[in-house]
Coordinates of C-alpha atoms and ligand atoms in Angstrom, one line a residue:
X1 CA 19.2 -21.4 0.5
X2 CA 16.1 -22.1 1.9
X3 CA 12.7 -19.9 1.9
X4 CA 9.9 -20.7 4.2
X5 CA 6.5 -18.5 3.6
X6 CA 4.8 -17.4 6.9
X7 CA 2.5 -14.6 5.6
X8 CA 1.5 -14.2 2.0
X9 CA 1.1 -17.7 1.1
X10 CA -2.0 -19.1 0.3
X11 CA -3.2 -15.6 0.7
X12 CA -2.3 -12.1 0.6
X13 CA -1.7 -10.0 3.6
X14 CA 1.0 -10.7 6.1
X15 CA 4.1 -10.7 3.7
X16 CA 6.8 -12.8 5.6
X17 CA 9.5 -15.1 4.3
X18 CA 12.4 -16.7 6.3
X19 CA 15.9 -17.1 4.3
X20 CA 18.4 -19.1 5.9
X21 CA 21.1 -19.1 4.1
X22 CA 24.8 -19.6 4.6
X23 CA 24.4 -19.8 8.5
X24 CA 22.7 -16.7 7.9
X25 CA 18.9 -16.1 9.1
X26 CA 16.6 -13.5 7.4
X27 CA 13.0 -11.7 7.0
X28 CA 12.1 -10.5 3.7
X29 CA 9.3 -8.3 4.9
X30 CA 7.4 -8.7 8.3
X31 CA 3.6 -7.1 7.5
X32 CA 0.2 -7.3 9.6
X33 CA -2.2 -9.8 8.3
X34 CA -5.6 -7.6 7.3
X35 CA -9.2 -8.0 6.4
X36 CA -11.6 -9.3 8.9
X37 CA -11.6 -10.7 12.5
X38 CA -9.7 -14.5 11.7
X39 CA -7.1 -12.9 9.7
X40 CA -6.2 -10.0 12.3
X41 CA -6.0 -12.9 14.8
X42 CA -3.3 -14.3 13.4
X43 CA -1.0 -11.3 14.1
X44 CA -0.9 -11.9 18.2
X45 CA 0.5 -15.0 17.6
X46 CA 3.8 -16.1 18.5
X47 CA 6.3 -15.9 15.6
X48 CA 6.7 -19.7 14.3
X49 CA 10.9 -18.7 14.4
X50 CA 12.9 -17.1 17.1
X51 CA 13.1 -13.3 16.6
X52 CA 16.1 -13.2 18.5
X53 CA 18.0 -15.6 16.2
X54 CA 17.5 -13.3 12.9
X55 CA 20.4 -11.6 11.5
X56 CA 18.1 -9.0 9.6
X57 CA 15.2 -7.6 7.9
X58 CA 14.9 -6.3 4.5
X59 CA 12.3 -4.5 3.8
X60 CA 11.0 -3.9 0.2
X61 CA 8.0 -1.6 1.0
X62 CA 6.2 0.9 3.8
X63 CA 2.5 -0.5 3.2
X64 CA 0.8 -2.0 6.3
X65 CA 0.5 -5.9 4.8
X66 CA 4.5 -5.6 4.1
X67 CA 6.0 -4.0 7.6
X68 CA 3.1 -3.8 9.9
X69 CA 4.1 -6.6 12.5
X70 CA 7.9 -4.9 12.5
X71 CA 7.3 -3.8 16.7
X72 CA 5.8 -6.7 17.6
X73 CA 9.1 -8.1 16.0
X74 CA 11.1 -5.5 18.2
X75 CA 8.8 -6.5 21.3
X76 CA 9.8 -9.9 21.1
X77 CA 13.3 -9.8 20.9
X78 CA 14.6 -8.9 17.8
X79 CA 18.1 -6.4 17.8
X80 CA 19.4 -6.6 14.5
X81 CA 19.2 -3.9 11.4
X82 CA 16.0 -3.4 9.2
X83 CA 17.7 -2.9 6.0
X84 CA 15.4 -0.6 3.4
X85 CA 15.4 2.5 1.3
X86 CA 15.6 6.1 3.2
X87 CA 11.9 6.9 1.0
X88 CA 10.5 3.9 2.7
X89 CA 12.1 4.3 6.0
X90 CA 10.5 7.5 6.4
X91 CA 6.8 5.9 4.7
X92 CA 7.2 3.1 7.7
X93 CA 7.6 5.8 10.0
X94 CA 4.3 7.3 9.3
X95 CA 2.3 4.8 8.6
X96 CA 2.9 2.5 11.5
X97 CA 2.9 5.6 13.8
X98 CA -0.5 5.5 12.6
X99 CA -1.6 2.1 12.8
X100 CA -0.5 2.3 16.4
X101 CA -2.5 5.5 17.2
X102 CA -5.5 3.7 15.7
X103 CA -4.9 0.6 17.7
X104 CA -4.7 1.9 20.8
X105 CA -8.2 4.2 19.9
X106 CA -9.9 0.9 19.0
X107 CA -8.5 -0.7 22.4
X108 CA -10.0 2.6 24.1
X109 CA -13.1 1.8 22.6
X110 CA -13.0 -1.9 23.4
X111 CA -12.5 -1.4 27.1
X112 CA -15.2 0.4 27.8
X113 CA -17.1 -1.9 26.4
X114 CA -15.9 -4.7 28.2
X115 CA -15.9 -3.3 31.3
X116 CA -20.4 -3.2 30.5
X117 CA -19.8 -7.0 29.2
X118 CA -17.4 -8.3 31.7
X119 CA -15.5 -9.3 29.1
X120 CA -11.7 -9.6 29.2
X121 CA -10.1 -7.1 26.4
X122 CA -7.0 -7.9 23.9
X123 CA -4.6 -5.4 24.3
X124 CA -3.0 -3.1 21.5
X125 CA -0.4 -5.1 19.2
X126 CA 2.1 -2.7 20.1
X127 CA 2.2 1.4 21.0
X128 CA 3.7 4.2 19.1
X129 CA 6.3 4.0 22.1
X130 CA 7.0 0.5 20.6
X131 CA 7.3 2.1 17.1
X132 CA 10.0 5.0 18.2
X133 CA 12.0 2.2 19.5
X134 CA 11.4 -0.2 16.5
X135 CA 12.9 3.1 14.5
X136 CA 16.3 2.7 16.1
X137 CA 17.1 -0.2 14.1
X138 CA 16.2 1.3 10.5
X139 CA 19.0 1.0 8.4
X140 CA 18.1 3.4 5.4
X141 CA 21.5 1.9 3.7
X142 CA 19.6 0.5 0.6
X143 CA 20.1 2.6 -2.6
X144 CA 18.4 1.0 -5.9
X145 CA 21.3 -0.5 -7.8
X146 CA 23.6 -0.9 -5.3
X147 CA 25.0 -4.2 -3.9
X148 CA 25.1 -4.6 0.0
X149 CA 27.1 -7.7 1.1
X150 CA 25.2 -8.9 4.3
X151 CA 27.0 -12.0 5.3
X152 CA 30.0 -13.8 3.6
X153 CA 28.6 -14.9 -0.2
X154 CA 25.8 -13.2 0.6
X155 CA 24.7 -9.6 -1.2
X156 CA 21.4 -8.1 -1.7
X157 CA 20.7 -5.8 -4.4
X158 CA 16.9 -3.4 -3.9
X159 CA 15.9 -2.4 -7.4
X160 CA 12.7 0.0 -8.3
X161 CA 9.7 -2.2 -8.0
X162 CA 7.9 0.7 -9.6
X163 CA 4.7 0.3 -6.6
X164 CA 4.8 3.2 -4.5
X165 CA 7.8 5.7 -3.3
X166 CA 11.2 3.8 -2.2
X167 CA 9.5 0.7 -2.9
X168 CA 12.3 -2.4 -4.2
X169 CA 11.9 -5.6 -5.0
X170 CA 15.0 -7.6 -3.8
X171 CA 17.7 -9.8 -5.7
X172 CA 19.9 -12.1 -3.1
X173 CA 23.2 -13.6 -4.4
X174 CA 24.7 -16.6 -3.0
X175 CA 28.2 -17.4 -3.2
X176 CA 28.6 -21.3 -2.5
X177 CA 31.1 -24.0 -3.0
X178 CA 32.1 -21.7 -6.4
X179 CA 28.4 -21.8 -7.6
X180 CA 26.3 -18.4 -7.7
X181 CA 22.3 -18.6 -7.4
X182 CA 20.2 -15.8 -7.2
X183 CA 16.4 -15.3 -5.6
X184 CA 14.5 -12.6 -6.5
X185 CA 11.7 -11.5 -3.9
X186 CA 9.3 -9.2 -5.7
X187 CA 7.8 -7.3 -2.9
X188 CA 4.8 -5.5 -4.7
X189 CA 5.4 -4.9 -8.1
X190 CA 3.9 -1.5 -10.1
X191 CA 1.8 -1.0 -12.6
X192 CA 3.2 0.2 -15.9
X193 CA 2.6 3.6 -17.0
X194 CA 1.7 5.3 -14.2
X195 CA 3.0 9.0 -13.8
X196 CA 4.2 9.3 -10.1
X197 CA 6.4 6.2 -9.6
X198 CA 8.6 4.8 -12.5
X199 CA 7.9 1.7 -14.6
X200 CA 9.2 -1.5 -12.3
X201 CA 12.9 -2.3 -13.5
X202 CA 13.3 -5.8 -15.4
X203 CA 15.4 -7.8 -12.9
X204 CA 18.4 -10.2 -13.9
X205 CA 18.0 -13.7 -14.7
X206 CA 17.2 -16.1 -11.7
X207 CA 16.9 -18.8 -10.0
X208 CA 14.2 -18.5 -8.3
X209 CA 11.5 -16.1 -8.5
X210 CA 9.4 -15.6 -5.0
X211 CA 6.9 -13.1 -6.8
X212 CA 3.1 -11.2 -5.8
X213 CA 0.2 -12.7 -8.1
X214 CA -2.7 -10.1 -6.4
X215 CA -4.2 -9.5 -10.2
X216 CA -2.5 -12.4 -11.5
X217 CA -5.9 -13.7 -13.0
X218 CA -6.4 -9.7 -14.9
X219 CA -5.2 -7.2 -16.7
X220 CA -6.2 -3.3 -15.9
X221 CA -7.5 -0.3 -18.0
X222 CA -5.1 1.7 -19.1
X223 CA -4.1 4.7 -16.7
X224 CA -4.9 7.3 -20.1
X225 CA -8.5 5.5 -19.9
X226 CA -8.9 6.5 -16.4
X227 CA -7.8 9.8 -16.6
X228 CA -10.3 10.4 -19.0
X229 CA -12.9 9.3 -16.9
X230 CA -12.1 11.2 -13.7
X231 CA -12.0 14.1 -15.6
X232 CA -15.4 13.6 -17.0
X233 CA -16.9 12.5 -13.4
X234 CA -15.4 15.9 -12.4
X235 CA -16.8 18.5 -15.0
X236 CA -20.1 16.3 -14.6
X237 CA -20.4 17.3 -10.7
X238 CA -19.1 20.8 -11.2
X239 CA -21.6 21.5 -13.9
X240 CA -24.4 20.9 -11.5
X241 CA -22.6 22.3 -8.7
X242 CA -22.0 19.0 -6.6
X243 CA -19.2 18.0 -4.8
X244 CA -16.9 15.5 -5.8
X245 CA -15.7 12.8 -2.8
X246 CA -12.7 10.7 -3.5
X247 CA -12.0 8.2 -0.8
X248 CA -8.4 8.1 -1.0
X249 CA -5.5 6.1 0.8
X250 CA -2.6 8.2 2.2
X251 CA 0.0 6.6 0.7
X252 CA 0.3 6.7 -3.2
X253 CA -3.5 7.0 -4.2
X254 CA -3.6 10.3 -2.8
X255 CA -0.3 11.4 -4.3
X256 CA -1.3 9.3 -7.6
X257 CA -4.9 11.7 -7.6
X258 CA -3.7 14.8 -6.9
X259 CA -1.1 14.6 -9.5
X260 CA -3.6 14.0 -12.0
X261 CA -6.0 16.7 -11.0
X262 CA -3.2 19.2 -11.0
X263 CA -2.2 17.6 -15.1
X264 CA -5.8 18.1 -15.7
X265 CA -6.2 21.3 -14.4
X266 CA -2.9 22.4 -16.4
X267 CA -4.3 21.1 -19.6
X268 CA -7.2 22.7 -18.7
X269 CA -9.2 19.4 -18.9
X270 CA -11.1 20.4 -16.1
X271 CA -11.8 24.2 -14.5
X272 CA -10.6 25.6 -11.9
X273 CA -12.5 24.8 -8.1
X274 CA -11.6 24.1 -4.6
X275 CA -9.6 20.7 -3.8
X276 CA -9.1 19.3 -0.8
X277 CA -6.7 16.9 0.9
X278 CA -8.2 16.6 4.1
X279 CA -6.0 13.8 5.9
X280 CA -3.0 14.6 7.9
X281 CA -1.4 11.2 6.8
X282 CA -1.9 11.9 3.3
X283 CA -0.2 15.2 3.7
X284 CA 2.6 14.1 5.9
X285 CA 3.0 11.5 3.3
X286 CA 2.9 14.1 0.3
X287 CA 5.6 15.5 2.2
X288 CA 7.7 12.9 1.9
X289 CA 7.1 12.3 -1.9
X290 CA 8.6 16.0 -2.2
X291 CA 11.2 14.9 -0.4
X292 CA 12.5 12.2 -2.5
X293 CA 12.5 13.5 -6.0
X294 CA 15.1 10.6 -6.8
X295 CA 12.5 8.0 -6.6
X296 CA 10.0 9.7 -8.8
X297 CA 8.9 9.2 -12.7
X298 CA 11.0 12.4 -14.7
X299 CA 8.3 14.6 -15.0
X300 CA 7.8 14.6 -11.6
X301 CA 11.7 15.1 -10.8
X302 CA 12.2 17.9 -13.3
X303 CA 9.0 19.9 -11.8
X304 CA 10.7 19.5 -8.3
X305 CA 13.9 20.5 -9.2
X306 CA 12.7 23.7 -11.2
X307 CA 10.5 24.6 -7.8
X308 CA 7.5 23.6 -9.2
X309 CA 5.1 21.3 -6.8
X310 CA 3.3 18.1 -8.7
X311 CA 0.4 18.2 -5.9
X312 CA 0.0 21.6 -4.9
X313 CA -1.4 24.0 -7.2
X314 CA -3.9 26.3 -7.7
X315 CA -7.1 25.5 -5.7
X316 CA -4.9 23.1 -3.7
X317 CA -6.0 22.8 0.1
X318 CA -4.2 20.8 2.5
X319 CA -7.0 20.4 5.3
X320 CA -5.2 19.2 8.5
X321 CA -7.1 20.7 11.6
X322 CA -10.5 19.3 12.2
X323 CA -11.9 22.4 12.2
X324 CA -10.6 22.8 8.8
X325 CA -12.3 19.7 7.8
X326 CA -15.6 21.0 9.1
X327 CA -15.9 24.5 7.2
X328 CA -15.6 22.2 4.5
X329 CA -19.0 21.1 4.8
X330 CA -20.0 24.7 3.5
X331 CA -18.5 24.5 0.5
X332 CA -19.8 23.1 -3.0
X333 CA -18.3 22.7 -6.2
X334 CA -15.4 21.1 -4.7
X335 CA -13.6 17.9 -5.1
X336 CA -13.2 16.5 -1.5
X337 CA -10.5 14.0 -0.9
X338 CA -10.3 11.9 2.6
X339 CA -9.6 8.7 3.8
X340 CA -10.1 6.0 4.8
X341 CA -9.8 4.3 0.9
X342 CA -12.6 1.7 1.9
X343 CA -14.7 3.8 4.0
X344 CA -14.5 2.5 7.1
X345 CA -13.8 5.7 9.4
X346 CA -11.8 8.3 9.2
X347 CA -13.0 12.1 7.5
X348 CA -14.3 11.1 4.4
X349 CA -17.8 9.4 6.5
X350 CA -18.4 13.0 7.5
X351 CA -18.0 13.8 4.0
X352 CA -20.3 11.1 2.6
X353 CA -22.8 12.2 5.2
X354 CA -22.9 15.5 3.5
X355 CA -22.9 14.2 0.0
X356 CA -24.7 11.2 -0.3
X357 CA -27.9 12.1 -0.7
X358 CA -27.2 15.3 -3.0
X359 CA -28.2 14.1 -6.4
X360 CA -26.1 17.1 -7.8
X361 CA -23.0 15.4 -5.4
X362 CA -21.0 12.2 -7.0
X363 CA -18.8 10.1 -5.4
X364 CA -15.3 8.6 -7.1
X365 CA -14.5 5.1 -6.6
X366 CA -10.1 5.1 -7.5
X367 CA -9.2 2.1 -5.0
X368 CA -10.1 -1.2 -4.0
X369 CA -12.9 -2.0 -1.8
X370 CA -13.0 -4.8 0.2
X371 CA -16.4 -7.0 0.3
X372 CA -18.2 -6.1 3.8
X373 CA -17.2 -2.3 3.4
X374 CA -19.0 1.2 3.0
X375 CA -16.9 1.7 -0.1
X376 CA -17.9 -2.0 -1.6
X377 CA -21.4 -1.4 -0.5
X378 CA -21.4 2.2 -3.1
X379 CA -19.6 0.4 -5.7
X380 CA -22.6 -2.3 -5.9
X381 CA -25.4 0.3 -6.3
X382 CA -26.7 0.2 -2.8
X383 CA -29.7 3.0 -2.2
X384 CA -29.3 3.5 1.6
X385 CA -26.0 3.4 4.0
X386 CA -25.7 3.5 7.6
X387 CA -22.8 6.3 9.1
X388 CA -22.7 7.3 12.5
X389 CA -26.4 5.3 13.4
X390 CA -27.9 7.6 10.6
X391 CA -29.6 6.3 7.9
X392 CA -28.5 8.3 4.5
X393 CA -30.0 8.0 0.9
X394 CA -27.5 7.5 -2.2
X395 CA -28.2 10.0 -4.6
X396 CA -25.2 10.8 -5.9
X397 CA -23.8 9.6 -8.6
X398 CA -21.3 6.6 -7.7
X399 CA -18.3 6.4 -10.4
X400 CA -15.3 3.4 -9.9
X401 CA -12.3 3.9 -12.0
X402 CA -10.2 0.9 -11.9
X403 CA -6.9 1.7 -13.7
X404 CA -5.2 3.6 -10.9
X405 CA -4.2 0.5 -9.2
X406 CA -0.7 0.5 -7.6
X407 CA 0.2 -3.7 -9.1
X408 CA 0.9 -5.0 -12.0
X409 CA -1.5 -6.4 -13.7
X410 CA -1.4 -9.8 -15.3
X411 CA 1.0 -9.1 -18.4
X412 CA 2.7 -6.8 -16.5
X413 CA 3.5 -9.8 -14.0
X414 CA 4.4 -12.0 -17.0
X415 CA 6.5 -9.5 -18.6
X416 CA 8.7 -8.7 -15.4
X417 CA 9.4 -12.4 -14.9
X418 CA 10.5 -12.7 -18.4
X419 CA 14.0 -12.9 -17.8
X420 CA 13.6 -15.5 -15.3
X421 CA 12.6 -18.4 -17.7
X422 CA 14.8 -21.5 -16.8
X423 CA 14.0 -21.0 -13.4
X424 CA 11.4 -21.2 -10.8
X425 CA 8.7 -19.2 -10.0
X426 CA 7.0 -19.4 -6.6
X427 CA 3.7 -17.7 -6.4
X428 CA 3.2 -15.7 -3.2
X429 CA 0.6 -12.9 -2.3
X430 CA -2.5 -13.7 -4.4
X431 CA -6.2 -14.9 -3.6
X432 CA -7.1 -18.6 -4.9
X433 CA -8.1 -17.9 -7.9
X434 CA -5.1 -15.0 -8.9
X435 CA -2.4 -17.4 -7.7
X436 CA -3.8 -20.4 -9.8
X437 CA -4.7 -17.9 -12.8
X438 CA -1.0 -17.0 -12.5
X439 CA 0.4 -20.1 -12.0
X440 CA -1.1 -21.8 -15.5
X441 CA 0.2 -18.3 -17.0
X442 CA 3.7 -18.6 -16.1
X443 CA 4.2 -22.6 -17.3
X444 CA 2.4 -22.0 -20.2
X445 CA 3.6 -18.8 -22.0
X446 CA 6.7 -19.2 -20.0
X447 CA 7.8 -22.3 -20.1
X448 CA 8.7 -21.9 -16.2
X449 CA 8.4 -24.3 -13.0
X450 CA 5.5 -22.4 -11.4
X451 CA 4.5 -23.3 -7.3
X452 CA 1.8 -21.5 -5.0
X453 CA 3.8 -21.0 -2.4
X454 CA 3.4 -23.3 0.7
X455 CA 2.4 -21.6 4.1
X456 CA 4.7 -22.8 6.7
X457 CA 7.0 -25.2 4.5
X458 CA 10.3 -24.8 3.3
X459 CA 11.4 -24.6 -0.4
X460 CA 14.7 -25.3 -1.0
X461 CA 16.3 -23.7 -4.3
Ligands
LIG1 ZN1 2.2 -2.8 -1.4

């Protein structure tokens, strides 16, 4: 078997990895490469492999950096199945319906522009047409704990990665010359203890590990600790009649959120106020969480099946109209959630505009935020922000709450490749500093072979 990295190595958007194995060609993963200009570039490049020559995708998750480059895939020739979990097939749908609607927005913007410039403009990476088409060749056939045999001597098993809902990490089996190896792809890994999603399963021994490092260098606060603390940044704001704004992704964060405001409110940690989920892709996503009770943490599947809903209670608003969105800026002594996570568009800058400089107003941090972003700029105490042209004091009080992240943290990582010791790890999905962080981890409380992945180069197991 060999595994060549073309996304994810030596960085940590653009999850791609090439298996050819037993005349057999495959993608684990095929996501959009994110953060700033050079990086985005690299996704209107040619594939370095023939798309028509794969025999498959598997998929282990529906976030962006993990499927995002799927129709340009489709769009350059590629026919065979994307193999994934019904939960994710249905997140893909959404969110890269999305990321197309937003691409071809920017491109509108970016043409009228260059027709004042004279400038020639890039178009779209693909359409939502492209997406509908890309659809077609969803295979929703992966059920966690199930073997699929994809070739002769070759089967793939997903298992519950524990990250976000229908997301697996991957085991593939080959059968050759009477031996049996097996390379385990992690896909994003959970972390442990959170309430919406289930722990990450342990996986089976193996031979090789291809796993994500993104905190590999950390380990988080503990989910209890940070449920503590929104509650208090929300009786805080309430008391003095603010608003609370949480800028929330759609997928997971905003399910994760909601589902601890509503345990809140039911332990009557916290009284009883308006809260909103204004973001149509956070509540089509919701949707879809309701849908899948099977991939949810027990709590959450025994309030299903007894007709309860974990993320719509009392006080519950799901905001989809924007005229909806805008009586909101009316009310006060409410907890406002909107994307986008980092505050770079989206409903929640109409929000910020309204709250910012309310000293009575706060503002909750849950998610990362990229350096060079609104949200970033909040998190590092700035006094004055720009949105829409207009320049807007910070008065409110600015709260970041770390230990809702969706990975594993470092001895979560460690403890999930535990079973892998006397065999390889290979480091994929990490910054500089995680990846190396990680690497020393593994060998030396391990015992393991650990490599940073190599972008570009095959590894041979
Ligand atoms: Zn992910």
């Amino acid at each position: 078997m060999k595994i060549t990295g073309f996304g994810a190595a030596e960085g940590v958007t653009g999850s791609c990895h090439l298996v050819e194995a037993n005349g057999a060609r495959l993608l684990v993963d095929c996501g959009l490469h994110q953060g700033g200009h050079q990086e985005e570039k690299r996704n209107w490049q040619t594939f370095p492999f023939d798309p028509q020559g794969l025999d498959g995708v598997l998929l282990t998750h529906g976030h962006l950096d993990h499927c995002g480059r799927l129709p340009r895939l489709v769009k350059e020739g590629f026919r065979g199945p994307i193999i994934t979990t019904a939960a994710t097939r249905e997140v893909a749908r959404l969110i890269l319906l999305d990321a197309a609607h937003l691409q071809h927005e920017d491109f509108l913007v970016r043409k009228r522009k260059a027709r004042r410039s004279g400038q020639p403009v890039r178009p779209p990476l693909y359409s939502v047409e492209d997406v509908f088409y890309m659809l077609d060749q969803f295979e929703p056939r992966a059920q966690y704990e199930q073997p699929l045999e994809l070739a002769p001597g070759l089967r793939a098993s997903f298992r519950d990665a524990g990250h976000i809902l229908g997301s697996a990490f991957i085991e593939l089996e080959l059968e050759e010359d009477g031996t049996r190896k097996r390379t385990t792809f992690s896909g994003d890994l959970g972390n442990l203890g959170q309430h919406v999603v289930p722990d990450p399963v342990i996986p089976d021994r193996c031979d090789l590990a291809v796993v994500e490092s993104t905190y590999g260098d950390r380990n988080h606060r503990s989910v209890e600790d940070s449920v503590e603390e929104l509650a208090d940044a929300v009786n805080t704001t309430l008391e003095q009649k603010g608003n609370v704004v949480i800028p929330t992704f759609a997928l997971e964060r905003a399910q994760d959120v909601l589902f601890y405001l509503g345990q809140l409110r039911r332990e009557e940690r916290i009284p009883e106020c308006p809260i909103f989920l204004d973001s149509p892709l956070a509540i089509d996503i919701t949707g879809v969480y309701r849908r899948h009770p099977g991939c949810l943490e027990g709590t959450l599947q025994g309030m299903i099946e007894s007709g309860e809903s974990p993320f719509l209670f009392e006080g519950v608003r799901f905001t989809r109209t924007v005229e909806e969105s805008k009586e909101i800026n009316d009310v006060r002594g409410a907890i406002i959630m909107a994307g986008s996570g980092m505050c770079t568009g989206g409903r929640v800058l109409h929000h910020l505009r309204h709250n910012l400089w309310r000293e009575e107003a706060s503002v909750v941090i849950v998610g990362y935020q990229a350096r060079g972003t609104l949200g970033r700029a909040l998190v590092e105490g700035a006094k004055n922000v720009r949105i829409f042209g207009e320049e807007i004091a910070v008065k409110a009080k600015i709260y970041t709450i770390n230990g809702f992240s969706a990975h594993a943290d470092r001895a979560g990582l460690l403890r999930w490749l535990g079973p892998c010791r006397g065999g390889r790890a290979l480091l994929v999905h990490g910054e500089g500093h995680a990846l190396k962080a990680l690497q020393t981890a593994v060998q030396d409380e391990l015992g393991m072979e650990a490599q940073i992945a190599p972008l570009g180069e095959p590894v041979n197991l």
